[in-house]
mmCIF file of C-alpha atoms in Angstrom:
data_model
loop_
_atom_site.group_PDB
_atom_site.id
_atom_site.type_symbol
_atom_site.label_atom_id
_atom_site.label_comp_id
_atom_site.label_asym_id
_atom_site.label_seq_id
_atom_site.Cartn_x
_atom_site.Cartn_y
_atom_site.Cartn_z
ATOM 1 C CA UNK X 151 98.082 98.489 114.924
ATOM 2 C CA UNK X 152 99.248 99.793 111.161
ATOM 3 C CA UNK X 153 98.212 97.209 108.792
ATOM 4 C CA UNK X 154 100.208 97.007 105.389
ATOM 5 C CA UNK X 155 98.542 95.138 103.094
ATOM 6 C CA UNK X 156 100.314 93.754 100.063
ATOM 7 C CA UNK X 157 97.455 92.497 97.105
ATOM 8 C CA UNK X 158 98.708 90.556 94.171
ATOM 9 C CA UNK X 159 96.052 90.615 91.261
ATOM 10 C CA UNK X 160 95.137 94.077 92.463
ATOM 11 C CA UNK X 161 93.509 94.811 89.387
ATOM 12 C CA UNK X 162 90.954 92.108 89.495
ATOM 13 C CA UNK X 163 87.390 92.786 90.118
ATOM 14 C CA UNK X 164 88.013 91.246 93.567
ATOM 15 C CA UNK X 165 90.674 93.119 93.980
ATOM 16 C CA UNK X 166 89.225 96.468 93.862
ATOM 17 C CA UNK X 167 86.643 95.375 96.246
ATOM 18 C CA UNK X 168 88.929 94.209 98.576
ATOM 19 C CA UNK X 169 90.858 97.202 98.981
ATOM 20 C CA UNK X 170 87.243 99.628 99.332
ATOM 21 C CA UNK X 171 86.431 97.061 102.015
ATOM 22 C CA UNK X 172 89.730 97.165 103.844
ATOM 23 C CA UNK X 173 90.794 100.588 103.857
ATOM 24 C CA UNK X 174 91.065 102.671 106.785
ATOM 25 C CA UNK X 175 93.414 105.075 108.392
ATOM 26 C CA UNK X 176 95.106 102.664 109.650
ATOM 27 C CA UNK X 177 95.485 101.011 106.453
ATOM 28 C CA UNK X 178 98.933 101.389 103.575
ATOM 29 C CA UNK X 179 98.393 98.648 100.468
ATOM 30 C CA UNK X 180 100.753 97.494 98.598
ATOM 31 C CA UNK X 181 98.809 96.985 95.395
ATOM 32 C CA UNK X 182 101.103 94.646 92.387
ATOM 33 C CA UNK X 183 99.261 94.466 88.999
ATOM 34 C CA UNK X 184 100.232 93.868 85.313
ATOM 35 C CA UNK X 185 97.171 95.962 83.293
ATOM 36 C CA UNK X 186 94.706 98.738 83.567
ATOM 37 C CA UNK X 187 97.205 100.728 86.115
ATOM 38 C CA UNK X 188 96.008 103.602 85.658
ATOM 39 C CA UNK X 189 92.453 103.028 86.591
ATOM 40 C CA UNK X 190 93.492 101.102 89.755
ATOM 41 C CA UNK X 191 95.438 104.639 90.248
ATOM 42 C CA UNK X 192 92.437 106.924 90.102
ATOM 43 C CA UNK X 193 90.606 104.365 92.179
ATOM 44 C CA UNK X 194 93.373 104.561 94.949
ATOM 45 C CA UNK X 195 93.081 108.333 95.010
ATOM 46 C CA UNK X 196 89.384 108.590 94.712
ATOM 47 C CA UNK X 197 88.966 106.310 97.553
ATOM 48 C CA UNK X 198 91.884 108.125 99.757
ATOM 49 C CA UNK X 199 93.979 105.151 99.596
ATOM 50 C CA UNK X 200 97.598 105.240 100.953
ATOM 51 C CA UNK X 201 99.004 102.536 98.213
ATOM 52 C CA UNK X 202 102.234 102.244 96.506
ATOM 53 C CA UNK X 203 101.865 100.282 93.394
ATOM 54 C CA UNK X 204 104.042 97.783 91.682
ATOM 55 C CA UNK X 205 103.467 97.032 87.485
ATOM 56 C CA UNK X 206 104.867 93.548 87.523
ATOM 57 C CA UNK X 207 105.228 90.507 85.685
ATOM 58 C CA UNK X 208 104.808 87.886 87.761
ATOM 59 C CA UNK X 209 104.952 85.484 84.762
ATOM 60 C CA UNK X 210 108.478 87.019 84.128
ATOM 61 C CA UNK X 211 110.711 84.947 87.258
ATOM 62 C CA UNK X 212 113.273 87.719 87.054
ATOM 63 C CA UNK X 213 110.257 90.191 87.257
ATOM 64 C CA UNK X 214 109.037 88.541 90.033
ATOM 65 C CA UNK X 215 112.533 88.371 91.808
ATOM 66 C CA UNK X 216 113.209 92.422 92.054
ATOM 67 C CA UNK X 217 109.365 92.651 93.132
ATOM 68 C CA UNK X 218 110.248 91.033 95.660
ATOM 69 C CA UNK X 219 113.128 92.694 96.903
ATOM 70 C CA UNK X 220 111.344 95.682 97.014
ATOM 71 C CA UNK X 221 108.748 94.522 99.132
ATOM 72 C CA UNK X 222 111.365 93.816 101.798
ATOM 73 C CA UNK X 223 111.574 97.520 102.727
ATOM 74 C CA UNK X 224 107.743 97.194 103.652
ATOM 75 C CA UNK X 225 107.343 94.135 105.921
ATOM 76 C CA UNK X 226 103.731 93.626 104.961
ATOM 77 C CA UNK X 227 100.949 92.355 107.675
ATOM 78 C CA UNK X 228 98.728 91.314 105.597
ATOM 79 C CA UNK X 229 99.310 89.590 101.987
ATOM 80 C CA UNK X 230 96.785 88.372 99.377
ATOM 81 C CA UNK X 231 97.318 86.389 96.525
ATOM 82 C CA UNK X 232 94.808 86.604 93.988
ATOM 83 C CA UNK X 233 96.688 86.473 90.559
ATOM 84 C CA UNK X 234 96.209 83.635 87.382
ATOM 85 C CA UNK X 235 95.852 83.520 84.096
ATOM 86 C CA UNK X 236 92.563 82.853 82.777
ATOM 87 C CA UNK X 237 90.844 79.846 82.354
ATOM 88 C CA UNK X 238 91.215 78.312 78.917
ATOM 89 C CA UNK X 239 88.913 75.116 78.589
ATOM 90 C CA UNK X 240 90.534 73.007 76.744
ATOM 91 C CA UNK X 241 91.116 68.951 76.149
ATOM 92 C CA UNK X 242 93.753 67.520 77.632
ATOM 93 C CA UNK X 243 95.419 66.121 73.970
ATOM 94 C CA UNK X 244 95.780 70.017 73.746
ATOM 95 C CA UNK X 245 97.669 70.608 76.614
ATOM 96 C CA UNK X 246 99.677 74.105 76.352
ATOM 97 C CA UNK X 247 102.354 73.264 78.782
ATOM 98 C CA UNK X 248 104.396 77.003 77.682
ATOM 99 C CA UNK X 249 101.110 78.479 79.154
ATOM 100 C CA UNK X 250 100.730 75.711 82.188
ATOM 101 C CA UNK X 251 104.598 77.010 83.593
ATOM 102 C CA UNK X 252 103.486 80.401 83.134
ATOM 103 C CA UNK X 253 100.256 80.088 85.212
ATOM 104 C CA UNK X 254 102.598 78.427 87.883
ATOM 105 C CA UNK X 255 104.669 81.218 87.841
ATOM 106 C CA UNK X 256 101.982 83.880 88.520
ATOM 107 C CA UNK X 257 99.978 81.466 91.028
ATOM 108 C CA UNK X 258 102.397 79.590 92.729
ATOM 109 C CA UNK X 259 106.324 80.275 92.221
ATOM 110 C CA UNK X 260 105.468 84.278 92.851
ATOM 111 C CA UNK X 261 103.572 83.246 95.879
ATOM 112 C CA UNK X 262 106.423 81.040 97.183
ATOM 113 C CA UNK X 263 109.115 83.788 96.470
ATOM 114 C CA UNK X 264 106.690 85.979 98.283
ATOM 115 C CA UNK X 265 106.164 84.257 101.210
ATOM 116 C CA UNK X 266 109.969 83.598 101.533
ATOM 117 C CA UNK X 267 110.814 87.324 101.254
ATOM 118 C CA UNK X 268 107.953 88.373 103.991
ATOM 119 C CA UNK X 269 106.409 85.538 106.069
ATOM 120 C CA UNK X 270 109.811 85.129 108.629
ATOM 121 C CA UNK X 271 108.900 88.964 109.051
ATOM 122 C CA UNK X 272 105.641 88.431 110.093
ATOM 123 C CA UNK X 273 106.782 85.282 112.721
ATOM 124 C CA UNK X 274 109.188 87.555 114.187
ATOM 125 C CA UNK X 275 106.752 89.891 114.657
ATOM 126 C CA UNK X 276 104.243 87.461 116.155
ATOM 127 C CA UNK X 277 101.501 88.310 113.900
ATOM 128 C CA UNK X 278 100.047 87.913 110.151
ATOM 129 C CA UNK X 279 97.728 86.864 107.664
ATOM 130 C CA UNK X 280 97.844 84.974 104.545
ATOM 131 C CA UNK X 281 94.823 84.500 102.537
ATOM 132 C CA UNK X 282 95.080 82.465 99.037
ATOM 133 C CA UNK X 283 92.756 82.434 95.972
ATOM 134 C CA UNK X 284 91.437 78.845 95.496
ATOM 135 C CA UNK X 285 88.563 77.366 93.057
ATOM 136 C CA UNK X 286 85.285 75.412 94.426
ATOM 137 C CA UNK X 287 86.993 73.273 91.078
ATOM 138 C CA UNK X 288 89.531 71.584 94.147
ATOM 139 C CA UNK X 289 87.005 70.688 96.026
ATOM 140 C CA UNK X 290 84.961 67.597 94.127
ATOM 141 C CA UNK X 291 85.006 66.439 90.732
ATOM 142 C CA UNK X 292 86.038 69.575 88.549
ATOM 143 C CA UNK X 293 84.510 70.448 85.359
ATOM 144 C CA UNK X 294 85.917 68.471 82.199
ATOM 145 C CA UNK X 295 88.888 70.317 79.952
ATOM 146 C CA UNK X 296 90.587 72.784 83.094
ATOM 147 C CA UNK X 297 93.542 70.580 83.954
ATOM 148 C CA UNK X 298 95.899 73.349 83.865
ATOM 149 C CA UNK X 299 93.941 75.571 86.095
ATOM 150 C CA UNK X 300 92.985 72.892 88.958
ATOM 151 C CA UNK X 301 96.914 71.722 89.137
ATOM 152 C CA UNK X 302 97.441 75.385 89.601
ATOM 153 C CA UNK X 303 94.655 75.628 92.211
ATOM 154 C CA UNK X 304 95.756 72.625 94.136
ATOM 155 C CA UNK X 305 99.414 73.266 94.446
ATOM 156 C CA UNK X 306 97.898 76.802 96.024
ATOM 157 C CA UNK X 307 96.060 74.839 98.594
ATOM 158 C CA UNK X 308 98.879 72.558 99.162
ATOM 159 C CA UNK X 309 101.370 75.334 100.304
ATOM 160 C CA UNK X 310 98.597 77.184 102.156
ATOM 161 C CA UNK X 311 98.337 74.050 104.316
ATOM 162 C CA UNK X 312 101.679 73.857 104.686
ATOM 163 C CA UNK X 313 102.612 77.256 105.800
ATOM 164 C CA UNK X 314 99.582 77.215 108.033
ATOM 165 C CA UNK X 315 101.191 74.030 109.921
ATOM 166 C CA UNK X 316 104.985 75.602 110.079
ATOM 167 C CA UNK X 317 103.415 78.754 111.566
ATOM 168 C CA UNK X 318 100.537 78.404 113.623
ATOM 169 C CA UNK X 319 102.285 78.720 116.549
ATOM 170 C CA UNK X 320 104.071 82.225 115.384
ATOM 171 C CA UNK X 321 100.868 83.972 115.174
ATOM 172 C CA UNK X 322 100.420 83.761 111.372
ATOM 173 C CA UNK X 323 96.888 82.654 110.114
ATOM 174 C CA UNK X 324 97.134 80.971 106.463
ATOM 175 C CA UNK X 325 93.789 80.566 104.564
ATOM 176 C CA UNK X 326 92.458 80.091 101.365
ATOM 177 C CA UNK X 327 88.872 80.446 99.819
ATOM 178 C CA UNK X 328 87.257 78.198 96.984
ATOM 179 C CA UNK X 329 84.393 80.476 95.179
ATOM 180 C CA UNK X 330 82.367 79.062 92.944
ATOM 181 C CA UNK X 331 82.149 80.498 89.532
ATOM 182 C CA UNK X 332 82.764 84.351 90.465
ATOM 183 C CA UNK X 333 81.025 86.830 87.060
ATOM 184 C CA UNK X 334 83.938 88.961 86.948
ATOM 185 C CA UNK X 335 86.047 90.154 83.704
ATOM 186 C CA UNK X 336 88.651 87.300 84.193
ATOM 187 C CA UNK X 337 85.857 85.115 82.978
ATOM 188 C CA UNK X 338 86.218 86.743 79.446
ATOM 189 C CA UNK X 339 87.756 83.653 77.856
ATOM 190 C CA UNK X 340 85.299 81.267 79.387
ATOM 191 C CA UNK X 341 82.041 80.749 76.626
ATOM 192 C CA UNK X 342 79.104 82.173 78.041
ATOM 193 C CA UNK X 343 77.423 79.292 77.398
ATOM 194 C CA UNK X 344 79.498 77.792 80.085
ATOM 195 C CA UNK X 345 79.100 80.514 82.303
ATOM 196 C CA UNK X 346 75.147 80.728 81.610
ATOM 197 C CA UNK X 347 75.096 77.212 82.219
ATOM 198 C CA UNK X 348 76.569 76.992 85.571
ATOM 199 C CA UNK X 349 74.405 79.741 86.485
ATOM 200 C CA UNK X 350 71.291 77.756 85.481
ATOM 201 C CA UNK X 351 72.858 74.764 87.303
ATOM 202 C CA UNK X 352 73.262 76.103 90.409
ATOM 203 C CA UNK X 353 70.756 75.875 93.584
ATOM 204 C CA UNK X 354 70.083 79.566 93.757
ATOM 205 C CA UNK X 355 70.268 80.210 90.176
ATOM 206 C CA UNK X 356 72.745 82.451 89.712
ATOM 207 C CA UNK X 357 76.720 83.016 89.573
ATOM 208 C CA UNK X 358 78.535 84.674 92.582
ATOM 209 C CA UNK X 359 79.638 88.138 92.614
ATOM 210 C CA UNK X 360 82.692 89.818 94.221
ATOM 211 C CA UNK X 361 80.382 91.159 96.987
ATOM 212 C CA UNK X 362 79.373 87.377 98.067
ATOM 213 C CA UNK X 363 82.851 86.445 98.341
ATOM 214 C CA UNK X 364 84.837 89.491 99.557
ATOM 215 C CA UNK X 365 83.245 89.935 103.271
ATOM 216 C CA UNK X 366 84.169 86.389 104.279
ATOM 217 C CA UNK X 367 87.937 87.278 102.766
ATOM 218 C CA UNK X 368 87.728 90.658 105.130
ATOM 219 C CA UNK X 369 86.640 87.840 108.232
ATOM 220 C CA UNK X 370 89.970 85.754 107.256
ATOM 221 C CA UNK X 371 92.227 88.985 107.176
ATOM 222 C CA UNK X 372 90.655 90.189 110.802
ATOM 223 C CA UNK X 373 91.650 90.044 113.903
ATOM 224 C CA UNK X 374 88.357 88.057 114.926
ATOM 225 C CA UNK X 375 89.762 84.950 112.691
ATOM 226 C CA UNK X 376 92.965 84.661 114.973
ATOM 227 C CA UNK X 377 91.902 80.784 115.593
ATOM 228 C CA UNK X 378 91.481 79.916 112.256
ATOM 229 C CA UNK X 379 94.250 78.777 109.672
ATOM 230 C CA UNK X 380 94.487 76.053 107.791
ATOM 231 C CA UNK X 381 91.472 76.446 105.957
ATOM 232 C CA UNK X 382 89.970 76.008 102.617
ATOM 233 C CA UNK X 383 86.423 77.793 102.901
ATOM 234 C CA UNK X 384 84.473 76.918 100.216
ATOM 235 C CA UNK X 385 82.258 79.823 99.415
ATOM 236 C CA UNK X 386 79.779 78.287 96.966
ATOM 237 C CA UNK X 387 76.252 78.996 97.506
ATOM 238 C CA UNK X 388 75.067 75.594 98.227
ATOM 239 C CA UNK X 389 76.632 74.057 94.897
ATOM 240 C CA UNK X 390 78.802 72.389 97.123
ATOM 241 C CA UNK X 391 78.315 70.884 100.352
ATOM 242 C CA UNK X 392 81.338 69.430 102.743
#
């Protein structure tokens, strides 16, 4: 079976990873980003990737809206959500709501219109996966001054539960992972004193990579993970335990 893959947030760290890991000859990717294009570009061809790219917005609702119609003409199998803004710790008496409703755009309003466009597609087809970027922040008390970026996180988990219970029995498998704290570049507005620190605090004494968390995203896209939907793996080394 071709396998069109359609990544959000190609650009991220993960991102690149993810695509390396998934390609094959039997692989097309659909690959949406809003920066460093041109290096995901060379990586695509260096890599013999069969991609068509898309520099969107997804901040930008009318952006967002002729993305999606061009998607249409694609009928992905696979999609991957991955986009947000970065974290910004701040205290709640500071809360930038502007920059709140633009994080819901790019996490949650983009992933809606998405799934909209493509997931009736996939049903009538009898087969597809759905895999959402979470935070190990949803799954216990989350770290003081990231309200923004946990209501975010949560409404994510929310409609990944939901469209996992409308379409389990059309053959579509909805997931979502919760990494801990991943050392990546979208940490670059995070203190490293916060990032250090969580590192020191953790039971094996470091911060997760991309390579800890991309093979069990791979599992979730596979064939082999045709029973499971509806879940929120929490990929967190042991710093939490459910």
């Amino acid at each position: 079976m071709n396998k069109i893959y359609l990544i959000t947030g190609a650009t991220s760290d993960i991102g690149y990873e993810l695509i390396k890991t998934l390609n094959n000859n039997n692989s097309k990717f659909l690959l949406q980003g809003f920066s460093d294009f041109e290096r995901l570009k060379s990586f695509c061809k260096e890599h013999n990737v069969d991609s068509e790219f898309f520099n969107v917005n997804l901040s930008d609702s009318e952006d967002t809206d002729k993305f999606v119609e061009k998607i249409k003409n694609f009928s992905p199998t696979h999609f991957i959500h991955l986009p947000a803004l970065r974290v910004i710790n701040t205290k709640f008496k500071n809360f930038d709501e502007e920059r709140f409703l633009l994080d819901m755009n790019v996490q949650v309003m983009s992933a809606v219109k998405i799934c909209k466009a493509i997931v009736p597609k996939m049903a009538k087809a009898k087969y597809g996966r759905i895999l959402f970027m979470a935070t190990s922040y949803v799954l216990s008390n989350p770290p003081k001054n990231t309200a923004a970026y946990i209501m975010a996180k949560n409404s994510i988990v929310g409609l990944m539960k939901s469209l996992a219970t409308d379409y389990a029995p059309s053959g579509i498998t909805v997931n979502s992972i919760s990494p801990s704290m991943i050392e990546t570049k979208f940490l670059a507005e995070t203190s490293h004193i916060i990032v250090e620190s969580a590192a020191a605090a953790h039971p094996m004494k470091r911060n997760a990579t991309v390579k800890d968390v991309v093979p069990a995203m791979a599992f979730l896209l596979s064939d082999d993970a045709s029973y499971i939907t509806g879940v929120n793996l929490p990929i967190t080394g042991g710093s939490i335990i459910e």
